MMTF fields as JSON, N, C-alpha, C and O atoms, coordinates in Angstrom:
{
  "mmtfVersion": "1.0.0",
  "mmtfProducer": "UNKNOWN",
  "numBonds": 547,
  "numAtoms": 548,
  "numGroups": 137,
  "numChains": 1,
  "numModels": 1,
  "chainsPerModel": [1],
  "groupsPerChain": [137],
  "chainIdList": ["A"],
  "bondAtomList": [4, 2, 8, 6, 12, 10, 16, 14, 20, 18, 24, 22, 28, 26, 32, 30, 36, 34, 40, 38, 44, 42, 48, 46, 52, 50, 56, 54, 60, 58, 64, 62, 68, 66, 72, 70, 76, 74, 80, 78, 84, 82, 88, 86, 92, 90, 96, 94, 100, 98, 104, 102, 108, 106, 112, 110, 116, 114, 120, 118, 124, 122, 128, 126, 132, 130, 136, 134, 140, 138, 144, 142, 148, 146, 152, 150, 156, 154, 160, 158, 164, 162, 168, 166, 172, 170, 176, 174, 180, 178, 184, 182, 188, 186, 192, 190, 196, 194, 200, 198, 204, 202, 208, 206, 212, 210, 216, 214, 220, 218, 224, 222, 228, 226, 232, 230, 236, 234, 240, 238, 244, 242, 248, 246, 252, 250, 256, 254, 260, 258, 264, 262, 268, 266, 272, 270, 276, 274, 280, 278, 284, 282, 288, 286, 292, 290, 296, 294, 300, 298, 304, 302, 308, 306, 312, 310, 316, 314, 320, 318, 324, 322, 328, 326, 332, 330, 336, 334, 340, 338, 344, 342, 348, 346, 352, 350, 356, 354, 360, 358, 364, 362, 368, 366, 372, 370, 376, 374, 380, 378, 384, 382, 388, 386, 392, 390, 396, 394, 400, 398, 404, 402, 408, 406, 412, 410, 416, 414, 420, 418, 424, 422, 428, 426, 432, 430, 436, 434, 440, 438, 444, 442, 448, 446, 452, 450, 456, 454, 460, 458, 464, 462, 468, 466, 472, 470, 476, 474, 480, 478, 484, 482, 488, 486, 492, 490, 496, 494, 500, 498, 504, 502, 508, 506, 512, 510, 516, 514, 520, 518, 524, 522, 528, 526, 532, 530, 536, 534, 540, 538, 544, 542],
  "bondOrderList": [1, 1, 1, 1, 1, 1, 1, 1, 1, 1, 1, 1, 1, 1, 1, 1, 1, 1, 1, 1, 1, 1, 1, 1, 1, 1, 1, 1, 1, 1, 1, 1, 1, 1, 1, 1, 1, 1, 1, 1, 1, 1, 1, 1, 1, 1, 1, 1, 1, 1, 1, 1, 1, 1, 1, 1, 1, 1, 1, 1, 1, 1, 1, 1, 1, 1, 1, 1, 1, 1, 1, 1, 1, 1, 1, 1, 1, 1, 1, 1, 1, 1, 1, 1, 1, 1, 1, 1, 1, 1, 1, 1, 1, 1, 1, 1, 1, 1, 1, 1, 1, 1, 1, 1, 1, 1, 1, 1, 1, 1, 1, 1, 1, 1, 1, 1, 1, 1, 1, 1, 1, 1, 1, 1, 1, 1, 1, 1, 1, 1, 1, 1, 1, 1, 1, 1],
  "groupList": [{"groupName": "UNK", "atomNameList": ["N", "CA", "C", "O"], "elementList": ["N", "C", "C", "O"], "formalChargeList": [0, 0, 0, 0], "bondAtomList": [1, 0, 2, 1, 3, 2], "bondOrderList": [1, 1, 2], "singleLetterCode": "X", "chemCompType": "L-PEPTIDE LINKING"}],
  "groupTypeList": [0, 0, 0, 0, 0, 0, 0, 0, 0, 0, 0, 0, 0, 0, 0, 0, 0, 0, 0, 0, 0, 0, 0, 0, 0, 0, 0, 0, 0, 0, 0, 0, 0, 0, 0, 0, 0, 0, 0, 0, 0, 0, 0, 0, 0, 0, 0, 0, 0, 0, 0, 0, 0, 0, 0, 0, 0, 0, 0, 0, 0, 0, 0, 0, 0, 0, 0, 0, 0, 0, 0, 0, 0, 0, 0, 0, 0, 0, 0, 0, 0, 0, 0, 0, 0, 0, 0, 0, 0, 0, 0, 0, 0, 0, 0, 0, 0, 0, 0, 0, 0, 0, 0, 0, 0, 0, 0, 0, 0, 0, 0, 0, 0, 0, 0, 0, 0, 0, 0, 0, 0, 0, 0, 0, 0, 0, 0, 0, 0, 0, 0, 0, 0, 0, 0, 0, 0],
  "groupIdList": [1, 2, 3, 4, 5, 6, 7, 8, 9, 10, 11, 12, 13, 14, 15, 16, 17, 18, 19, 20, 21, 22, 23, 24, 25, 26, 27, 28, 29, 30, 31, 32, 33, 34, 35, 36, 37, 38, 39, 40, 41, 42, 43, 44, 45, 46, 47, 48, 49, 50, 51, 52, 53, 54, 55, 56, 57, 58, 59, 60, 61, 62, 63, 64, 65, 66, 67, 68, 69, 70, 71, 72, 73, 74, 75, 76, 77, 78, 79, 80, 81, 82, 83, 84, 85, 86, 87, 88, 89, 90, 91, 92, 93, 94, 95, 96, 97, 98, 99, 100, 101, 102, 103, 104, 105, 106, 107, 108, 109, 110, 111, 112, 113, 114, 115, 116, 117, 118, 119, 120, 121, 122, 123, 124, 125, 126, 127, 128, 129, 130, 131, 132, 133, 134, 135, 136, 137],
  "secStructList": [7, 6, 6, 6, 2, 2, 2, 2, 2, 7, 7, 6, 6, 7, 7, 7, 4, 4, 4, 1, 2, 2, 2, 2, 2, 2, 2, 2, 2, 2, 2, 2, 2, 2, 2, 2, 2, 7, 7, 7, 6, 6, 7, 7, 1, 7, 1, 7, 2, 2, 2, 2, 2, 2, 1, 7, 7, 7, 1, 1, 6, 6, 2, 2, 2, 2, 2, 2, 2, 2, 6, 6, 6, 7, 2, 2, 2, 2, 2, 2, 2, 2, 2, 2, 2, 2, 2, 2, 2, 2, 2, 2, 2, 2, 6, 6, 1, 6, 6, 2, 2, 2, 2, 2, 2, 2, 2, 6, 6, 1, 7, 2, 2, 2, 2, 2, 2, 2, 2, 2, 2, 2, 2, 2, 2, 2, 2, 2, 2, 2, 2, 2, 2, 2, 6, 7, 7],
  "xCoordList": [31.983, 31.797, 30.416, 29.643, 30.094, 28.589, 27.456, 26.452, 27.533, 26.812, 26.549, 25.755, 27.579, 27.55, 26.801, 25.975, 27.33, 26.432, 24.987, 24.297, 24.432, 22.849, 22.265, 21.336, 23.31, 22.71, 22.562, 21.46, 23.32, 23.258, 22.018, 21.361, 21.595, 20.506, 19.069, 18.116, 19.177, 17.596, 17.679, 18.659, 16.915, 17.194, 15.657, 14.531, 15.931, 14.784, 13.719, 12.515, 14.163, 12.605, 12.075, 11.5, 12.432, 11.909, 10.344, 9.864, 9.753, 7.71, 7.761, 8.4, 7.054, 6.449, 5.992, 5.619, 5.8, 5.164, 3.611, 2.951, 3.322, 1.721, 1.324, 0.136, 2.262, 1.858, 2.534, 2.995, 2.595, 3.114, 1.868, 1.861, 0.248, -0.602, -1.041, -1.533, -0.898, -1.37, -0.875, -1.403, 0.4, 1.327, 1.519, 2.156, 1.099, 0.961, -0.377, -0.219, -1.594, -2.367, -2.735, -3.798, -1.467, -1.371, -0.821, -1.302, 0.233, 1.128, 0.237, 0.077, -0.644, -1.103, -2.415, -2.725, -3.183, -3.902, -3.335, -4.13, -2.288, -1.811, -1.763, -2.174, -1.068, -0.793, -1.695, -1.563, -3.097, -3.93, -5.238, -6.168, -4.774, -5.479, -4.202, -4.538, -3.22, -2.781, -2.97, -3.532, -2.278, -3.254, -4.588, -4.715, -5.584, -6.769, -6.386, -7.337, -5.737, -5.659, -5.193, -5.378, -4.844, -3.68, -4.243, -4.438, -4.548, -4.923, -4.185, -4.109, -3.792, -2.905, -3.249, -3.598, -3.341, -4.184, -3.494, -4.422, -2.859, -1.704, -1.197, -0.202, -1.916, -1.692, -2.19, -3.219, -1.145, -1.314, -2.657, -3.313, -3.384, -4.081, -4.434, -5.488, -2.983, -2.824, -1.081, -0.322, -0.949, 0.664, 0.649, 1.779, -0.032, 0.228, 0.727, 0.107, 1.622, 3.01, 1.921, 1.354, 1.648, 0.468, -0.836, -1.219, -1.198, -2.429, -1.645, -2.003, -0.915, -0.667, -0.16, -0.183, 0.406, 1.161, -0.053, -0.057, -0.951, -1.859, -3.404, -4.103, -3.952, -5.004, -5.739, -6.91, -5.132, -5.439, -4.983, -3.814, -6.479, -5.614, -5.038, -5.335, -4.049, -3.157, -4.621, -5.752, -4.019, -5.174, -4.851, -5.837, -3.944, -3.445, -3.889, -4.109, -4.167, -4.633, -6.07, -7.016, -5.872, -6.656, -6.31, -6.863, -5.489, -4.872, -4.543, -5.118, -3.934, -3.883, -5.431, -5.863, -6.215, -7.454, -8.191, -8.793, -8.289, -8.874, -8.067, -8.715, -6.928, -6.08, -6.904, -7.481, -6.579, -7.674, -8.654, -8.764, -9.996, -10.67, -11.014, -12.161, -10.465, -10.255, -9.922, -10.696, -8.807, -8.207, -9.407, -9.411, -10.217, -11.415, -12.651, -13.744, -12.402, -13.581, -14.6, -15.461, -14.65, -15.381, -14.944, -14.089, -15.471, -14.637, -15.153, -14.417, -16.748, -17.43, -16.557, -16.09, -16.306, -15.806, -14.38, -14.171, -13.524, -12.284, -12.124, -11.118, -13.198, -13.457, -13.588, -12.769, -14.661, -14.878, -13.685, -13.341, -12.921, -11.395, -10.908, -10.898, -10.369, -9.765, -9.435, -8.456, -10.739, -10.726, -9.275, -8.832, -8.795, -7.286, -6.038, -5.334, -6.01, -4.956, -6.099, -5.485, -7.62, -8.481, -8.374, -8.27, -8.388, -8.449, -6.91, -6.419, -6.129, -4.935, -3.791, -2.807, -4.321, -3.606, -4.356, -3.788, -5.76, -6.2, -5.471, -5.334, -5.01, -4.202, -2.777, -2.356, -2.424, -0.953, -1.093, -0.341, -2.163, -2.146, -2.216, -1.263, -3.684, -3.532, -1.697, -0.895, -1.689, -0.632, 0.664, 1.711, 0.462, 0.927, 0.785, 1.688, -0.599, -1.224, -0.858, -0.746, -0.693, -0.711, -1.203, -1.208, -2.323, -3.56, -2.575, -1.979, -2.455, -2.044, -0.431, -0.118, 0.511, 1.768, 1.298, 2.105, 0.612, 0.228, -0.167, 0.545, -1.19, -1.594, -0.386, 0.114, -0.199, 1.265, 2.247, 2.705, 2.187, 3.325, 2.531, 3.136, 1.047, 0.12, 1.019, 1.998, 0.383, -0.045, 1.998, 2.346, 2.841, 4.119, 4.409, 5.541, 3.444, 4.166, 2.852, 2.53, 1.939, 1.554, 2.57, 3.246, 2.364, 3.288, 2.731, 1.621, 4.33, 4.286, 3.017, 2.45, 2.622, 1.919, 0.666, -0.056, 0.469, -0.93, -0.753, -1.228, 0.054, 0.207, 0.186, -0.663, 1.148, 1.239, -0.557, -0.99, -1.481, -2.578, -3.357, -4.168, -3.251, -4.111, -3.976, -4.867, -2.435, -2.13, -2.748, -3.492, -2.233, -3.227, -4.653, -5.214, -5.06, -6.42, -7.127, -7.951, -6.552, -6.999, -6.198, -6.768, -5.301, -4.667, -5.61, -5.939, -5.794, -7.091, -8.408, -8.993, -8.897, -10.237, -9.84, -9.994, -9.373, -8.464, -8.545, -9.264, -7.625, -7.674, -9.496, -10.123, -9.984, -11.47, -11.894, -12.466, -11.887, -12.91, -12.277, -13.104, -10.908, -10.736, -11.206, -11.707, -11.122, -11.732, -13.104, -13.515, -14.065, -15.18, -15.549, -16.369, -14.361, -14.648, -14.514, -15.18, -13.68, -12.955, -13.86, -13.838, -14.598, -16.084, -15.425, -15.961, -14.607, -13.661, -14.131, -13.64, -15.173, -15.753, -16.993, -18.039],
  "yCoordList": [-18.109, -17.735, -18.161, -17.354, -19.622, -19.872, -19.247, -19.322, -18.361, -18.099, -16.098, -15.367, -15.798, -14.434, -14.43, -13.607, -16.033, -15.969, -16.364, -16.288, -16.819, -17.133, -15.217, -14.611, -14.774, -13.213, -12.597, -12.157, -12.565, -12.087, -12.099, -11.076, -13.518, -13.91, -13.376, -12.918, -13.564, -12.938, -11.351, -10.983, -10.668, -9.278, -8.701, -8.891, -8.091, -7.607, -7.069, -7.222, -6.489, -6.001, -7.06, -6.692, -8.886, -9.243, -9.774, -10.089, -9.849, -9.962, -11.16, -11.565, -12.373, -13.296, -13.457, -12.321, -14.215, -14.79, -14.429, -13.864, -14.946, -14.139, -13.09, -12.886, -11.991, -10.895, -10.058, -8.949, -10.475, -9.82, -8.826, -7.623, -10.053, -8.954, -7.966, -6.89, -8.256, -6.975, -6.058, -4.971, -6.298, -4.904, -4.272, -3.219, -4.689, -4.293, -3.665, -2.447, -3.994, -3.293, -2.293, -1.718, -2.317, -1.249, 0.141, 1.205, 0.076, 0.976, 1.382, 2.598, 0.293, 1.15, 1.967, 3.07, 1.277, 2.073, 3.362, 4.245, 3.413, 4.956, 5.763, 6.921, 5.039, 6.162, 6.861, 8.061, 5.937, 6.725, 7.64, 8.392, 7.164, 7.999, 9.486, 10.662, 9.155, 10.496, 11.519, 12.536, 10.684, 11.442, 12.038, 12.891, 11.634, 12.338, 12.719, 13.377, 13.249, 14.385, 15.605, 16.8, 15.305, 16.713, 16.964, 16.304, 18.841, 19.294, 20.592, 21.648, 20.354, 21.316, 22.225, 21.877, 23.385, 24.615, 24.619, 24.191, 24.728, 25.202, 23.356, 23.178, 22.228, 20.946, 21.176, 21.773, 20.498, 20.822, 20.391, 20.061, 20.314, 19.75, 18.305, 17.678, 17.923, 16.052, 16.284, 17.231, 14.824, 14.422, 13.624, 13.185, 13.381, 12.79, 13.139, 13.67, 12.922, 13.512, 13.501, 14.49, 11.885, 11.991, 13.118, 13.778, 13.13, 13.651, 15.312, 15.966, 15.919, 16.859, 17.975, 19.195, 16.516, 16.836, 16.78, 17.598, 15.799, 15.529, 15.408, 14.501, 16.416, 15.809, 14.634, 14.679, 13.33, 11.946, 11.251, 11.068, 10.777, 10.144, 9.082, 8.541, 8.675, 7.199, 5.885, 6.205, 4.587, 3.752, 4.315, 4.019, 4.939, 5.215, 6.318, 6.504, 7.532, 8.622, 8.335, 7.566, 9.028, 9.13, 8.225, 8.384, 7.42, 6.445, 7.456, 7.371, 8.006, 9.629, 9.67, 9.142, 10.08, 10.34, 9.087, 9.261, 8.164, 6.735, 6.848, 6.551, 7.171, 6.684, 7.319, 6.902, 8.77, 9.927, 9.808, 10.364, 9.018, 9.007, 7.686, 7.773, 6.622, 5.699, 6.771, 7.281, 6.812, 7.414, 8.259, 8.273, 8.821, 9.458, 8.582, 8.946, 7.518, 6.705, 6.468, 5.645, 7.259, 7.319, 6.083, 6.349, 4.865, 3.633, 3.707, 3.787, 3.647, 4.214, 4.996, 4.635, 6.062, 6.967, 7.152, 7.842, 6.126, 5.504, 4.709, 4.795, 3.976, 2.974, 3.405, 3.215, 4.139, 5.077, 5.843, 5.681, 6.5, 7.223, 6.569, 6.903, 5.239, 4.352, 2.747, 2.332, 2.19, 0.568, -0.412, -1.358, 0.52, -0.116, -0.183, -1.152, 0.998, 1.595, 0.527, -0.007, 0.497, 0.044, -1.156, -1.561, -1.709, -3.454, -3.827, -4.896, -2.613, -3.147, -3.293, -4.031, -2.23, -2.185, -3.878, -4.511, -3.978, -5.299, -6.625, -7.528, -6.312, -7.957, -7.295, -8.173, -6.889, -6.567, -6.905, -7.464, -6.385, -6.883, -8.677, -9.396, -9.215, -10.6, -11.155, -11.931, -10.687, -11.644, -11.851, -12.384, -11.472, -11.947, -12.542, -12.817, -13.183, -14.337, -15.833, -15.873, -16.826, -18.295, -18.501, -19.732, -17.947, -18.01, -17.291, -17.89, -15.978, -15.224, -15.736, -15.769, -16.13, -16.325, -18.063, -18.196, -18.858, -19.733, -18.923, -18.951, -18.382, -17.471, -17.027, -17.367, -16.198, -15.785, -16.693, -16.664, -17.581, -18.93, -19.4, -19.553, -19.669, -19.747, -18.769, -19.023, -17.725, -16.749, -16.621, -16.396, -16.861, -17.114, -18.099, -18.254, -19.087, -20.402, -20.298, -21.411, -19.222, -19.102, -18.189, -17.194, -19.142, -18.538, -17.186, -16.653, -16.745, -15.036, -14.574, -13.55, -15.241, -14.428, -14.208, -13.218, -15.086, -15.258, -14.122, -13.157, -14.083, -13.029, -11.533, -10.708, -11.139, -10.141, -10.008, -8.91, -10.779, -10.543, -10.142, -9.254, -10.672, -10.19, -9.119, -8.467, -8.877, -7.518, -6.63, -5.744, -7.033, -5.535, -5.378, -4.354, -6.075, -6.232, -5.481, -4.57, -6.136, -4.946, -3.607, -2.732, -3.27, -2.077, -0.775, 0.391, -1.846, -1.571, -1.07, -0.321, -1.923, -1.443, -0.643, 0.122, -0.167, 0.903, 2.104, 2.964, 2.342, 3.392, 3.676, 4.647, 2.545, 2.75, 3.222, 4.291, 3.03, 3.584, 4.979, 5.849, 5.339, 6.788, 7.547, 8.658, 7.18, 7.837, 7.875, 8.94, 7.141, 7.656, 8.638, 9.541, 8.174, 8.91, 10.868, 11.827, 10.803, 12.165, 13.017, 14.241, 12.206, 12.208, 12.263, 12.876, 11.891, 11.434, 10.846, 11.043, 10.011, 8.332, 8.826, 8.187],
  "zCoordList": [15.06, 13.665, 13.17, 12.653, 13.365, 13.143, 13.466, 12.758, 14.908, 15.389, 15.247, 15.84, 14.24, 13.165, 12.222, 11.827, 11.63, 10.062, 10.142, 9.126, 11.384, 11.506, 11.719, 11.184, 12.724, 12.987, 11.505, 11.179, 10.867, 9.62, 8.931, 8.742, 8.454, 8.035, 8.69, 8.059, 10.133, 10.555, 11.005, 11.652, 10.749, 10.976, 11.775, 11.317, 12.847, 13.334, 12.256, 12.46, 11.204, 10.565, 9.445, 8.421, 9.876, 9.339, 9.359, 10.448, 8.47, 8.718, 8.628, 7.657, 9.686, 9.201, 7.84, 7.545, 6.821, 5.706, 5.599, 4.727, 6.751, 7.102, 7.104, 6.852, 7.414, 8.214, 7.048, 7.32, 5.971, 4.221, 4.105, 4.367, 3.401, 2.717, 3.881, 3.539, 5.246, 6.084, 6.133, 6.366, 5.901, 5.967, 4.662, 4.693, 3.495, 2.15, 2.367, 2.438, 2.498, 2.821, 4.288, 4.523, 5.15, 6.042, 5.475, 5.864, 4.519, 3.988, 2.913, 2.799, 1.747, 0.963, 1.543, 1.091, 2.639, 3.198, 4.11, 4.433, 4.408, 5.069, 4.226, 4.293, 3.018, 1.881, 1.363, 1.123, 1.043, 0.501, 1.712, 1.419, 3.011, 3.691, 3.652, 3.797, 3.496, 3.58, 2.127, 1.72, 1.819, 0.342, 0.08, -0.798, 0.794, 0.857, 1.609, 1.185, 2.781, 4.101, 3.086, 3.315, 2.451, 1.763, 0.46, -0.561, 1.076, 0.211, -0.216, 0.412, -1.119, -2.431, -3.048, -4.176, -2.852, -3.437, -4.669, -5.355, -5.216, -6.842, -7.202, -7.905, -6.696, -7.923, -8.908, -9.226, -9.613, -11.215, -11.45, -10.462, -13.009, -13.492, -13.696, -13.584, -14.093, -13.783, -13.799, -14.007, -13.448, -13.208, -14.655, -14.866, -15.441, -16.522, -17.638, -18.56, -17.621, -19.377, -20.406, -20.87, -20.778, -21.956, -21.938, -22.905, -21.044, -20.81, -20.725, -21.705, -20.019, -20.414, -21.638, -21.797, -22.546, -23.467, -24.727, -25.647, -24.608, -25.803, -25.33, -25.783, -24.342, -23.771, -23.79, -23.413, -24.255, -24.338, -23.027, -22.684, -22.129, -20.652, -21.125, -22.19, -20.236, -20.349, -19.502, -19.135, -19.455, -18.934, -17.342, -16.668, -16.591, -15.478, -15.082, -13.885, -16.277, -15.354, -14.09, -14.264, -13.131, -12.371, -11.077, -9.988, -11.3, -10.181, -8.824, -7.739, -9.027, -7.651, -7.59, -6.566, -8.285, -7.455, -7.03, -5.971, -7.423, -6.977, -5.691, -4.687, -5.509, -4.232, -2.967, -1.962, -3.704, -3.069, -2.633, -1.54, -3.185, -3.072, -2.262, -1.825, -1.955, -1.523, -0.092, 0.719, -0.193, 1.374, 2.08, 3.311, 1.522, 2.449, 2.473, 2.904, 2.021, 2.061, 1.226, 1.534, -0.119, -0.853, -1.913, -2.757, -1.874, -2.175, -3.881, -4.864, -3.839, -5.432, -6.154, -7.234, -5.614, -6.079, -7.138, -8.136, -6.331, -6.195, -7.614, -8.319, -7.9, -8.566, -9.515, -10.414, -9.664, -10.913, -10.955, -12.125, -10.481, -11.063, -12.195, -13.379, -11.418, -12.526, -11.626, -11.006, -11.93, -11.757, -11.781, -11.129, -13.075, -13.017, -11.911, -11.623, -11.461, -10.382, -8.747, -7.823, -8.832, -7.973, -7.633, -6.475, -8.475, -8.475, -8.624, -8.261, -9.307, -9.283, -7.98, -7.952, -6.803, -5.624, -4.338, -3.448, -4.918, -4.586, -4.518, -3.692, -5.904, -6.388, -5.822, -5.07, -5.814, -5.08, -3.266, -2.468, -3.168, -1.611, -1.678, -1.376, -2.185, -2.433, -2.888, -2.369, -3.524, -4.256, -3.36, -3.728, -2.466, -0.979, -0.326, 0.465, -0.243, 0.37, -0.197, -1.423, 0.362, -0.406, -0.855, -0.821, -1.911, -2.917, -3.889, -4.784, -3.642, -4.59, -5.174, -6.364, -3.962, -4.702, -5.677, -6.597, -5.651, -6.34, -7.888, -8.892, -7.778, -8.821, -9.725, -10.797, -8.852, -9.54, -10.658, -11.8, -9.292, -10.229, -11.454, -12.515, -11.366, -12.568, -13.568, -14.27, -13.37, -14.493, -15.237, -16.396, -14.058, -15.138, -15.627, -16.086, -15.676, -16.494, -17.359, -17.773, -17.782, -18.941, -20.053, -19.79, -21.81, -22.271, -22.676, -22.645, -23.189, -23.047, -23.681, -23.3, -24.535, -25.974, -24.942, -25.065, -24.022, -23.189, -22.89, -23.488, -21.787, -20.569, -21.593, -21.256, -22.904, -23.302, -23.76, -23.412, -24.355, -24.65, -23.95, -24.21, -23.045, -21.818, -21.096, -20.552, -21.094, -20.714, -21.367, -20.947, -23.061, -23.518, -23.488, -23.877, -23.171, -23.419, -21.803, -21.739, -20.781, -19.725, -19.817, -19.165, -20.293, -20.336, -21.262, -21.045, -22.449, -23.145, -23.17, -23.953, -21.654, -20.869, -20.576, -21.528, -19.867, -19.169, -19.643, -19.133, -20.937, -21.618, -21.749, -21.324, -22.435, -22.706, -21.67, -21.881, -21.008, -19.187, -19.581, -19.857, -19.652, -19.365, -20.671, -20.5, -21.633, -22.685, -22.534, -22.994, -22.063, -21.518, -20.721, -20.887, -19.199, -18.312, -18.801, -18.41, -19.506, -20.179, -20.975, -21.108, -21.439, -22.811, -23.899, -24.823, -24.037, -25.401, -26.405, -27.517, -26.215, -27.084, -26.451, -26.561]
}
């Protein structure tokens, strides 16, 4: 019976601790190389509700093409889409690492009002970058 409930617990597709941010950045790097492989003659204009509904981008539009543009290598390019979706698939890979899950534990034992301020405030840039990028502002 003891020797069921240890099988239970370990399961072949489990990842070393280590081998987390590589495989976070293996998967998001396939994804976005496949994503630039594929090309869509009849994609829409954008996938964005807001942006379709009120020509106003969200801080997110363009995250598909940063991916895009990332996946063929054009890393500038990527960046300029939308920094947010850019830097934001960055810290997702980190925050896998023993730097990053520390971080992490940081940034939740700041109180909320912090974390909500700060949120808006890059969400904020965000929008701003795309209202530029758009020629909106």
């Amino acid at each position: 019976m003891h020797g069921i409930a240890a099988s239970r617990t370990s399961s072949p597709l489990t990842v070393p601790a280590g081998w987390v941010p590589l495989r976070r950045f293996a998967v998001m790097g396939a994804a976005a190389i496949a994503l630039g492989a594929v090309q869509l003659p009849h994609r829409p204009h954008t996938l964005c509700l807001l942006r379709a509904v009120t020509g106003i981008p969200c801080p997110l539009c363009g995250g598909t093409t940063a991916a895009v543009q990332v996946g063929q290598g054009h890393l500038a390019a990527g960046l300029a889409a939308n920094p947010l979706a850019f830097f934001g698939a960055i810290v997702l890979v980190l925050a896998a690492t023993p730097w990053g899950r520390r971080a992490v534990g940081s940034w939740r034992r700041q109180p909320a009002t912090v974390r909500v301020l700060l949120g808006t405030a890059v969400l904020t840039a965000g929008e701003c970058w795309q209202l530029a990028r758009f020629g909106l502002i």
